[in-house]
Coordinates of C-alpha atoms in Angstrom, one line a residue:
Chain A
M368 CA 3.9 13.9 19.1
R369 CA 0.6 13.7 21.1
G370 CA -1.1 12.3 18.0
A371 CA 1.6 9.7 17.6
S372 CA 1.3 8.5 21.2
I373 CA -2.5 8.3 20.8
A374 CA -2.1 6.2 17.7
F375 CA 0.4 3.9 19.5
A376 CA -1.9 3.5 22.5
G377 CA -4.8 2.7 20.1
I378 CA -2.9 0.1 18.3
A379 CA -1.6 -1.5 21.5
R380 CA -5.1 -1.4 23.0
R381 CA -6.5 -3.3 20.0
E382 CA -3.8 -5.9 20.3
F383 CA -4.6 -6.5 24.0
L384 CA -8.3 -6.6 23.3
R385 CA -7.9 -9.1 20.5
F386 CA -5.7 -11.1 22.8
T387 CA -8.2 -11.2 25.7
R388 CA -11.0 -12.0 23.2
Q389 CA -9.1 -15.1 22.1
R390 CA -8.6 -17.0 25.4
E391 CA -7.7 -20.2 23.5
R392 CA -4.8 -18.4 22.0
F393 CA -3.5 -17.5 25.5
L394 CA -3.9 -21.0 26.7
A395 CA -2.2 -22.5 23.6
A396 CA 0.6 -20.0 24.0
L397 CA 1.0 -21.1 27.6
V398 CA 0.5 -24.8 27.2
R399 CA 3.1 -25.3 24.5
P400 CA 6.1 -24.3 26.6
L401 CA 4.6 -26.0 29.7
V402 CA 4.4 -29.3 27.8
W403 CA 8.0 -29.0 27.0
L404 CA 8.9 -28.1 30.6
F405 CA 6.8 -30.8 32.3
I406 CA 7.3 -33.7 29.9
F407 CA 10.2 -33.1 27.5
A408 CA 12.5 -31.7 30.1
A409 CA 11.6 -34.3 32.7
G410 CA 12.4 -37.0 30.2
F411 CA 15.6 -35.4 29.1
R412 CA 16.8 -34.7 32.6
S413 CA 18.5 -38.1 33.0
V414 CA 19.8 -38.3 29.4
L415 CA 21.6 -35.0 29.3
G416 CA 24.4 -34.1 31.6
L417 CA 25.2 -30.4 31.8
S418 CA 28.5 -29.0 32.9
I419 CA 28.7 -25.7 34.8
T420 CA 28.5 -23.0 32.2
P421 CA 27.9 -19.3 32.7
P422 CA 25.6 -17.8 33.8
Y423 CA 25.0 -20.8 36.1
R424 CA 27.3 -21.2 39.1
T425 CA 26.4 -24.7 40.0
Y426 CA 25.2 -27.8 38.2
V427 CA 21.6 -27.1 37.1
L428 CA 18.8 -29.4 36.3
Y429 CA 17.8 -29.7 32.7
E430 CA 14.5 -27.9 33.5
V431 CA 16.5 -24.9 34.6
Y432 CA 18.6 -24.9 31.5
V433 CA 15.7 -25.2 29.1
T434 CA 13.5 -22.4 30.7
P435 CA 15.1 -19.4 28.9
G436 CA 14.9 -21.4 25.7
L437 CA 11.1 -21.9 26.3
C438 CA 10.8 -18.1 27.0
G439 CA 12.4 -17.6 23.6
M440 CA 10.0 -20.2 22.1
I441 CA 7.0 -18.2 23.3
L442 CA 8.4 -15.0 21.7
L443 CA 9.3 -16.9 18.5
F444 CA 5.8 -18.4 18.1
A445 CA 4.2 -15.0 19.1
G446 CA 6.3 -13.2 16.5
M447 CA 5.3 -15.7 13.7
Q448 CA 1.7 -15.6 14.9
S449 CA 1.5 -11.9 14.7
S450 CA 3.0 -12.1 11.2
L451 CA 0.2 -14.5 10.4
S452 CA -2.3 -11.9 11.6
M453 CA -0.6 -9.4 9.3
V454 CA -1.2 -11.7 6.3
Y455 CA -4.7 -12.3 7.4
D456 CA -5.3 -8.5 8.0
R457 CA -4.0 -7.8 4.5
E458 CA -6.6 -10.1 3.1
T459 CA -9.3 -8.2 5.0
G460 CA -9.3 -4.4 4.9
A461 CA -7.7 -4.1 8.3
M462 CA -4.1 -3.8 7.0
R463 CA -5.2 -1.3 4.4
S464 CA -7.0 0.9 6.9
L465 CA -3.9 0.8 9.0
L466 CA -1.7 1.9 6.1
V467 CA -4.0 4.8 5.0
S468 CA -3.6 6.3 8.4
P469 CA -1.7 9.6 7.9
F470 CA 1.1 8.5 10.2
P471 CA 4.4 7.4 8.6
R472 CA 4.4 3.8 7.7
W473 CA 7.5 2.9 9.8
F474 CA 5.8 4.3 12.8
L475 CA 2.6 2.3 12.2
L476 CA 4.4 -1.0 11.6
G477 CA 6.7 -0.3 14.6
S478 CA 3.7 0.3 16.8
K479 CA 2.0 -2.8 15.6
L480 CA 5.2 -4.8 16.3
L481 CA 5.9 -3.4 19.7
S482 CA 2.2 -4.0 20.8
A483 CA 2.4 -7.6 19.7
V484 CA 5.7 -8.0 21.6
L485 CA 4.3 -6.5 24.8
V486 CA 1.4 -9.0 24.7
A487 CA 4.0 -11.8 24.2
V488 CA 6.1 -10.6 27.1
L489 CA 3.0 -10.9 29.3
Q490 CA 2.8 -14.6 28.2
V491 CA 6.4 -15.1 29.1
Y492 CA 5.9 -13.8 32.6
A493 CA 2.9 -16.0 33.0
F494 CA 5.1 -18.9 32.0
L495 CA 7.9 -17.9 34.4
L496 CA 5.4 -17.7 37.2
I497 CA 4.3 -21.3 36.6
A498 CA 7.9 -22.3 36.2
W499 CA 8.6 -20.7 39.6
L500 CA 5.9 -22.9 41.1
W501 CA 7.5 -25.8 39.5
G502 CA 10.7 -25.0 41.3
I503 CA 12.7 -23.1 38.7
R504 CA 13.7 -20.0 40.7
P505 CA 16.2 -17.6 39.2
P506 CA 17.3 -14.7 41.4
A507 CA 14.5 -12.1 42.1
I508 CA 16.4 -9.4 40.3
G509 CA 16.4 -11.6 37.2
Y510 CA 12.7 -11.1 36.7
L511 CA 13.4 -7.4 36.3
T512 CA 16.6 -7.6 34.2
V513 CA 15.0 -10.1 31.8
L514 CA 12.4 -7.6 30.8
P515 CA 14.5 -5.6 28.3
A516 CA 16.0 -8.8 27.0
L517 CA 12.6 -10.2 26.3
V518 CA 11.4 -7.0 24.6
L519 CA 14.5 -6.8 22.4
A520 CA 14.4 -10.5 21.5
G521 CA 10.7 -10.2 20.9
L522 CA 11.1 -7.2 18.6
M523 CA 13.8 -9.0 16.6
L524 CA 11.8 -12.2 16.2
G525 CA 8.6 -10.2 15.5
S526 CA 10.3 -8.1 12.8
L527 CA 11.6 -11.3 11.2
G528 CA 7.9 -12.4 11.2
L529 CA 6.9 -9.1 9.7
L530 CA 9.5 -9.4 7.0
I531 CA 8.4 -12.9 6.2
S532 CA 4.7 -11.9 6.2
S533 CA 5.5 -9.2 3.6
T534 CA 6.7 -11.8 1.2
I535 CA 3.9 -14.3 1.8
R536 CA 1.0 -13.8 -0.5
Q537 CA -1.5 -16.2 0.9
L538 CA -2.5 -17.5 4.3
E539 CA -1.9 -21.1 3.4
N540 CA 1.8 -20.4 3.0
F541 CA 2.0 -19.9 6.7
A542 CA 2.2 -23.7 7.3
G543 CA 5.4 -23.5 5.3
V544 CA 6.8 -20.8 7.6
M545 CA 6.2 -23.2 10.5
N546 CA 8.2 -25.9 8.9
F547 CA 10.9 -23.9 7.4
V548 CA 11.4 -21.1 9.9
I549 CA 10.1 -21.9 13.3
F550 CA 11.2 -25.5 13.7
P551 CA 14.7 -25.1 12.3
M552 CA 15.3 -21.9 14.2
F553 CA 14.2 -23.5 17.4
F554 CA 16.0 -26.8 17.1
A555 CA 19.2 -25.5 15.7
S556 CA 19.7 -23.2 18.7
S557 CA 20.9 -23.3 22.2
A558 CA 17.4 -23.4 23.5
L559 CA 17.3 -27.2 24.1
Y560 CA 21.0 -28.1 24.4
P561 CA 24.2 -26.1 25.1
L562 CA 26.3 -25.3 22.1
W563 CA 29.3 -27.2 23.4
R564 CA 27.2 -30.3 23.4
M565 CA 26.4 -29.6 19.8
R566 CA 30.1 -29.3 18.9
E567 CA 30.7 -32.9 20.1
S568 CA 28.3 -34.3 17.7
S569 CA 28.8 -32.0 14.7
P570 CA 31.1 -29.0 14.3
L571 CA 29.1 -27.8 11.3
L572 CA 25.8 -27.9 13.2
H573 CA 27.5 -26.1 16.0
D574 CA 28.5 -23.3 13.7
I575 CA 25.0 -23.1 12.3
C576 CA 23.6 -22.8 15.8
A577 CA 26.1 -20.2 16.7
L578 CA 25.0 -18.1 13.7
N579 CA 21.3 -18.6 14.4
P580 CA 19.9 -15.3 15.7
F581 CA 17.4 -17.3 17.8
T582 CA 20.4 -18.8 19.7
H583 CA 21.4 -15.2 20.6
S584 CA 17.9 -14.3 21.7
V585 CA 17.9 -17.3 24.0
E586 CA 21.4 -16.5 25.4
L587 CA 20.5 -12.9 25.9
I588 CA 17.4 -14.0 27.9
R589 CA 19.3 -16.7 29.8
F590 CA 22.0 -14.3 31.0
A591 CA 19.5 -11.5 31.7
L592 CA 17.4 -13.9 33.8
Y593 CA 20.5 -14.3 36.1
G594 CA 21.1 -10.5 36.1
Q595 CA 24.0 -10.7 33.6
L596 CA 24.6 -9.2 30.2
A597 CA 25.7 -11.3 27.2
P598 CA 27.3 -8.5 25.0
L599 CA 27.8 -10.6 21.8
S600 CA 24.2 -11.8 21.9
L601 CA 23.0 -8.3 22.6
A602 CA 24.9 -7.1 19.5
V603 CA 23.6 -9.9 17.3
V604 CA 20.0 -9.4 18.4
L605 CA 20.2 -5.6 17.9
G606 CA 21.9 -6.0 14.5
C607 CA 19.3 -8.5 13.3
L608 CA 16.5 -6.3 14.6
L609 CA 17.8 -3.3 12.5
L610 CA 18.2 -5.6 9.5
F611 CA 14.8 -7.3 9.7
F612 CA 12.9 -4.1 10.5
G613 CA 14.7 -2.2 7.9
G614 CA 13.8 -4.9 5.4
T615 CA 10.2 -4.7 6.5
I616 CA 10.1 -0.9 6.0
F617 CA 11.5 -1.4 2.6
M618 CA 8.9 -4.0 1.7
Y619 CA 6.1 -1.9 2.8
D620 CA 7.3 1.3 1.2
P621 CA 4.8 2.6 -1.3
A622 CA 7.5 3.2 -3.9
K623 CA 9.0 -0.2 -3.8
G624 CA 8.9 -3.7 -2.3
L625 CA 5.7 -5.4 -1.5
W626 CA 3.1 -3.5 -3.4
R627 CA 5.2 -2.8 -6.4
G628 CA 5.1 -5.0 -9.4
R629 CA 2.1 -7.0 -8.2
K630 CA -1.5 -6.8 -9.1
G631 CA -3.4 -5.2 -6.2
G632 CA -6.4 -7.5 -6.1
R633 CA -9.5 -7.3 -8.2
G634 CA -9.6 -4.2 -10.3
Chain B
M924 CA 6.6 14.2 13.9
T925 CA 4.0 16.5 12.5
Q926 CA 0.4 16.1 13.7
P927 CA -1.4 14.7 10.7
S928 CA -5.0 14.7 12.0
G929 CA -7.8 17.3 11.5
A930 CA -5.4 20.2 11.8
A931 CA -4.1 19.8 8.2
S932 CA -5.8 22.6 6.2
A933 CA -6.1 22.9 2.5
A934 CA -7.1 25.7 0.1
P935 CA -10.8 26.1 1.0
D936 CA -12.0 25.7 -2.6
A937 CA -9.6 23.1 -3.8
D938 CA -11.1 20.2 -5.8
A939 CA -11.6 17.1 -3.6
L940 CA -9.6 15.0 -6.0
V941 CA -7.5 15.6 -9.0
I942 CA -6.1 12.7 -11.0
A943 CA -3.7 14.0 -13.6
G944 CA -2.1 11.8 -16.2
V945 CA -1.8 8.8 -13.9
S946 CA -0.3 5.6 -15.3
H947 CA 0.6 2.5 -13.5
R948 CA 2.3 -0.7 -14.6
F949 CA 2.7 -4.0 -12.8
G950 CA 5.7 -5.3 -14.5
R951 CA 4.7 -5.5 -18.2
V952 CA 1.0 -5.2 -17.5
T953 CA -0.4 -1.6 -17.9
A954 CA -3.1 -1.4 -15.2
L955 CA -3.7 2.4 -15.7
D956 CA -2.9 4.4 -18.8
D957 CA -2.9 8.2 -18.6
V958 CA -6.0 8.5 -16.4
S959 CA -7.2 12.0 -15.7
F960 CA -10.4 13.3 -14.1
T961 CA -11.5 15.6 -11.3
V962 CA -14.0 15.3 -8.5
P963 CA -15.0 18.9 -7.4
K964 CA -15.6 19.7 -3.8
G965 CA -18.9 18.5 -2.4
A966 CA -19.7 16.5 -5.6
F967 CA -20.5 12.9 -6.3
C968 CA -18.7 10.9 -9.0
A969 CA -19.3 7.3 -10.0
L970 CA -16.4 5.4 -11.4
L971 CA -17.8 2.7 -13.6
G972 CA -16.0 -0.2 -15.0
V973 CA -16.1 -4.0 -15.3
N974 CA -13.9 -6.2 -13.1
G975 CA -10.3 -5.7 -14.0
A976 CA -10.8 -2.2 -15.5
G977 CA -8.4 -0.7 -13.0
K978 CA -10.7 0.7 -10.4
T979 CA -9.0 -1.0 -7.4
T980 CA -5.6 -0.1 -8.7
L981 CA -6.6 3.5 -9.0
F982 CA -8.0 3.4 -5.4
S983 CA -4.9 1.8 -4.1
L984 CA -2.9 4.7 -5.7
I985 CA -5.1 7.3 -4.2
C986 CA -4.7 5.6 -0.8
R987 CA -1.0 5.4 -1.5
L988 CA -0.7 1.7 -0.8
Y989 CA 1.8 2.1 -3.6
D990 CA 3.1 4.9 -5.9
S991 CA 1.9 5.4 -9.4
T992 CA 4.5 4.9 -12.2
S993 CA 3.7 8.4 -13.4
G994 CA 1.2 11.2 -13.0
R995 CA -0.1 13.3 -10.1
I996 CA -2.8 12.6 -7.5
V997 CA -4.0 15.6 -5.4
V998 CA -6.4 15.1 -2.5
A999 CA -8.1 18.4 -1.3
G1000 CA -5.1 20.4 -2.5
H1001 CA -2.4 18.1 -1.1
D1002 CA -0.2 16.2 -3.5
A1003 CA -0.3 12.5 -2.4
R1004 CA 3.3 11.9 -3.2
R1005 CA 4.9 15.0 -1.8
A1006 CA 2.6 15.4 1.3
P1007 CA 1.2 11.9 1.9
G1008 CA 0.3 12.6 5.5
K1009 CA -1.8 15.7 4.7
A1010 CA -3.4 14.0 1.7
L1011 CA -4.3 10.9 3.7
A1012 CA -5.7 13.0 6.5
R1013 CA -8.3 14.4 4.1
L1014 CA -9.3 11.0 2.8
G1015 CA -11.7 8.4 4.1
V1016 CA -11.9 5.0 2.5
V1017 CA -14.4 2.2 2.5
F1018 CA -12.6 -0.9 1.2
Q1019 CA -14.1 -3.8 -0.6
S1020 CA -13.1 -6.1 2.2
R1021 CA -13.9 -5.5 5.8
A1022 CA -11.7 -3.3 7.9
L1023 CA -13.6 -3.6 11.2
D1024 CA -12.6 -6.4 13.6
G1025 CA -15.6 -8.7 14.1
D1026 CA -14.5 -9.8 17.5
L1027 CA -14.5 -6.3 18.9
T1028 CA -17.5 -4.0 19.6
L1029 CA -18.3 -1.2 17.3
A1030 CA -17.2 1.3 19.9
Q1031 CA -13.9 -0.4 20.4
N1032 CA -13.3 -0.6 16.6
L1033 CA -14.1 3.1 16.2
A1034 CA -11.8 4.0 19.1
Y1035 CA -9.0 2.1 17.4
H1036 CA -9.5 3.8 14.0
A1037 CA -9.9 7.2 15.7
A1038 CA -6.5 6.6 17.3
L1039 CA -5.0 5.8 13.9
H1040 CA -5.9 9.4 13.0
G1041 CA -4.5 10.8 16.2
M1042 CA -7.8 11.2 18.0
G1043 CA -8.0 9.9 21.5
G1044 CA -10.1 9.9 24.7
R1045 CA -13.1 12.2 24.9
V1046 CA -12.6 13.7 21.4
A1047 CA -12.7 10.2 19.9
R1048 CA -15.8 9.2 21.9
V1049 CA -17.7 12.3 20.9
R1050 CA -16.8 11.9 17.3
A1051 CA -17.7 8.1 17.3
G1052 CA -21.1 9.1 18.7
E1053 CA -21.5 11.6 15.9
V1054 CA -20.7 9.3 13.0
L1055 CA -22.8 6.5 14.4
E1056 CA -25.7 8.9 14.6
L1057 CA -25.0 9.9 11.0
V1058 CA -25.2 6.3 9.8
G1059 CA -28.1 5.4 12.1
L1060 CA -26.2 2.9 14.3
S1061 CA -26.2 4.7 17.6
E1062 CA -27.9 1.9 19.5
K1063 CA -25.4 -0.7 18.2
S1064 CA -22.3 1.0 19.7
G1065 CA -21.8 -1.8 22.2
A1066 CA -22.5 -4.7 19.8
R1067 CA -19.8 -6.9 18.4
V1068 CA -19.3 -6.2 14.8
S1069 CA -19.8 -9.8 13.8
T1070 CA -23.3 -9.7 15.2
L1071 CA -24.4 -6.9 12.8
S1072 CA -26.1 -7.5 9.5
G1073 CA -24.3 -7.1 6.2
G1074 CA -25.9 -3.7 5.6
Q1075 CA -25.2 -2.5 9.1
Q1076 CA -21.6 -3.6 8.8
R1077 CA -21.2 -1.6 5.6
R1078 CA -22.7 1.5 7.2
A1079 CA -20.4 0.9 10.2
E1080 CA -17.5 0.9 7.6
V1081 CA -18.8 4.3 6.3
A1082 CA -18.9 5.6 9.9
R1083 CA -15.3 4.4 10.4
A1084 CA -14.2 6.2 7.2
L1085 CA -15.9 9.4 8.4
L1086 CA -14.3 9.5 11.8
H1087 CA -11.6 12.1 11.1
G1088 CA -13.9 14.3 9.0
P1089 CA -12.4 13.6 5.6
E1090 CA -13.2 15.8 2.6
L1091 CA -13.2 13.0 0.2
L1092 CA -14.8 9.6 0.7
L1093 CA -13.7 6.7 -1.5
L1094 CA -16.0 3.7 -1.7
D1095 CA -14.7 0.7 -3.5
E1096 CA -17.8 -1.4 -4.6
A1097 CA -19.2 -0.7 -1.2
T1098 CA -22.6 -2.2 -2.0
A1099 CA -21.2 -5.6 -3.0
G1100 CA -23.0 -8.4 -1.5
L1101 CA -25.9 -6.3 -0.1
D1102 CA -29.5 -7.0 -0.7
I1103 CA -31.7 -4.4 -2.5
R1104 CA -32.9 -2.7 0.6
A1105 CA -29.5 -2.5 2.3
R1106 CA -28.0 -1.2 -0.9
A1107 CA -30.7 1.5 -1.2
E1108 CA -30.1 2.5 2.4
L1109 CA -26.4 2.8 1.9
L1110 CA -26.8 4.8 -1.3
A1111 CA -29.3 7.1 0.4
L1112 CA -26.8 7.6 3.2
I1113 CA -24.0 8.5 0.8
R1114 CA -26.2 11.0 -1.0
R1115 CA -27.2 12.5 2.4
L1116 CA -23.5 12.9 3.3
I1117 CA -22.9 14.9 0.2
S1118 CA -25.8 17.2 0.6
D1119 CA -25.7 17.6 4.4
E1120 CA -22.1 17.2 5.4
G1121 CA -20.4 18.6 2.2
V1122 CA -18.4 15.4 1.7
S1123 CA -17.2 14.6 -1.8
V1124 CA -17.6 11.0 -2.9
L1125 CA -15.9 8.8 -5.5
L1126 CA -17.9 5.6 -5.8
A1127 CA -16.4 2.7 -7.8
T1128 CA -19.1 0.3 -9.0
H1129 CA -20.3 -1.9 -11.8
I1130 CA -24.0 -1.6 -10.8
F1131 CA -25.6 0.9 -13.0
E1132 CA -28.8 1.3 -10.9
E1133 CA -26.6 3.1 -8.3
V1134 CA -26.1 6.0 -10.7
A1135 CA -28.7 8.8 -11.0
P1136 CA -29.1 10.6 -14.4
Q1137 CA -27.6 13.8 -13.2
D1138 CA -24.5 12.1 -11.7
H1139 CA -21.0 12.7 -12.8
V1140 CA -19.7 9.4 -14.4
V1141 CA -16.2 8.3 -15.3
I1142 CA -15.9 5.1 -17.3
L1143 CA -12.7 3.2 -16.8
H1144 CA -12.0 0.4 -19.3
R1145 CA -8.8 -1.5 -19.5
G1146 CA -7.0 1.2 -17.6
R1147 CA -8.2 4.1 -19.8
V1148 CA -10.9 6.7 -19.3
L1149 CA -13.5 6.2 -22.0
A1150 CA -15.9 8.8 -20.8
D1151 CA -16.0 11.7 -18.3
T1152 CA -19.5 13.2 -18.4
T1153 CA -23.0 12.8 -16.8
A1154 CA -25.0 9.6 -16.8
E1155 CA -27.7 11.4 -18.8
A1156 CA -25.4 12.5 -21.5
L1157 CA -23.9 9.1 -21.7
A1158 CA -27.2 7.2 -21.9
S1159 CA -28.4 9.9 -24.4
G1160 CA -32.1 9.1 -23.7
G1161 CA -31.5 5.4 -23.6
D1162 CA -30.3 2.9 -21.0
L1163 CA -27.0 3.6 -19.2
G1164 CA -26.1 -0.1 -19.2
A1165 CA -26.7 -0.4 -22.9
A1166 CA -24.6 2.7 -23.6
F1167 CA -21.8 1.3 -21.4
L1168 CA -21.8 -2.0 -23.2
A1169 CA -21.8 -0.4 -26.6
M1170 CA -18.9 1.8 -25.6
T1171 CA -16.7 -0.9 -23.9
G1172 CA -17.7 -3.5 -26.5
A1173 CA -16.4 -1.2 -29.2
Q1174 CA -13.1 -1.1 -27.4
A1175 CA -12.8 -4.8 -26.8

């Protein structure tokens, strides 16, 4: 058990070190949602009328509505970015040296995943701090209750990234992931507009959004930020987490999946 | 969870590596066909073969990146399939591609890899100091890996692979891309590890100058073992390279 906690601490420390080494990455991760908050949300404020929907008790400004969605955006990008680093690591020896560690593979992958999520959660809090200065001020307790929601949503999105990374063979394919995973997931969700609005324009699109696990990540975060629990979203996020992480374990299993039936590089 | 690091013990006189009837297929392609050989404890073995002979596939199987289709791989007395944790704990690997993170310092890298073997805190720091001393990089501990020369980076990779005190060291074309001097230094280091530290080494290479006459040589060609003898016997008074070409040419 002690060995395992040392291994986890080592993996987490490396993730943080890498993160602090790459200051541009931190800035990029912070600027992206801020651009949405400062520019996009300001522009949309007048276009979009919002009714009073839970967890909000009053009419809210569009900036307030979109904030949990942008938290989700940070987690989504971080999850996909860490999957990018997995693909990159696999092309160098870093991934191999991780997998030849004597600890079980599910533990190694889970540690890697959790470390990346903790780094992403820090980014979310940095964003929430700036949002607070911008006047978006959820109840104080919300900053505490949102933590488990962020970690869970981050784990779910990160394990999706892991699962995708295990099927990508080359780095270049990651651009495809951006186009076919990140953008559809983000736009077809409740991050930018409430689902009832969506139903008015297209019932089919509404159903797609309602099925999108990212919608449930956002709703879980939205309710948690106001000290409330969204049970359905929690169930969906947990279910998807189990499914995606299970798939990842399968893909990385020595006896099947990823490494099977494929030439292992130069012989 | 069992503690997989140093505590795992093996039969004291077990062979460092036993490959017994190992075959592996990628779909319809047979990458390895009934490969068998043994690396005794504290011995050096060169695995010779051209690109595509199956060396990397064999290494991947030993490291358990994937399972072999059939056959048995035993590292220091531990079956790689039945007791992967114990087998991996006795194994140190230097991959063809870099495993160290160029952005981090050598010390930070070693701390990370020590943690992957369950070593933390003071134990890890002491051990990192020892392996750096062993490869002659003590004064580079605080340097970022990307600032090291190619030869120093390779030696650092060896230090990384030695962190957990493995019985068997696998080197996959470890000298690739090095100049003559760096290569000679690395090879001298490897020979010293065998004589002074009692480590067993399996070195995959296609560079015949790296093999000494008395060395144990296994020739892998198109997934099959063509020879399992000493370099001397193989060359039979002539040139090892010529003997190799004659042997693999006849098979082509």
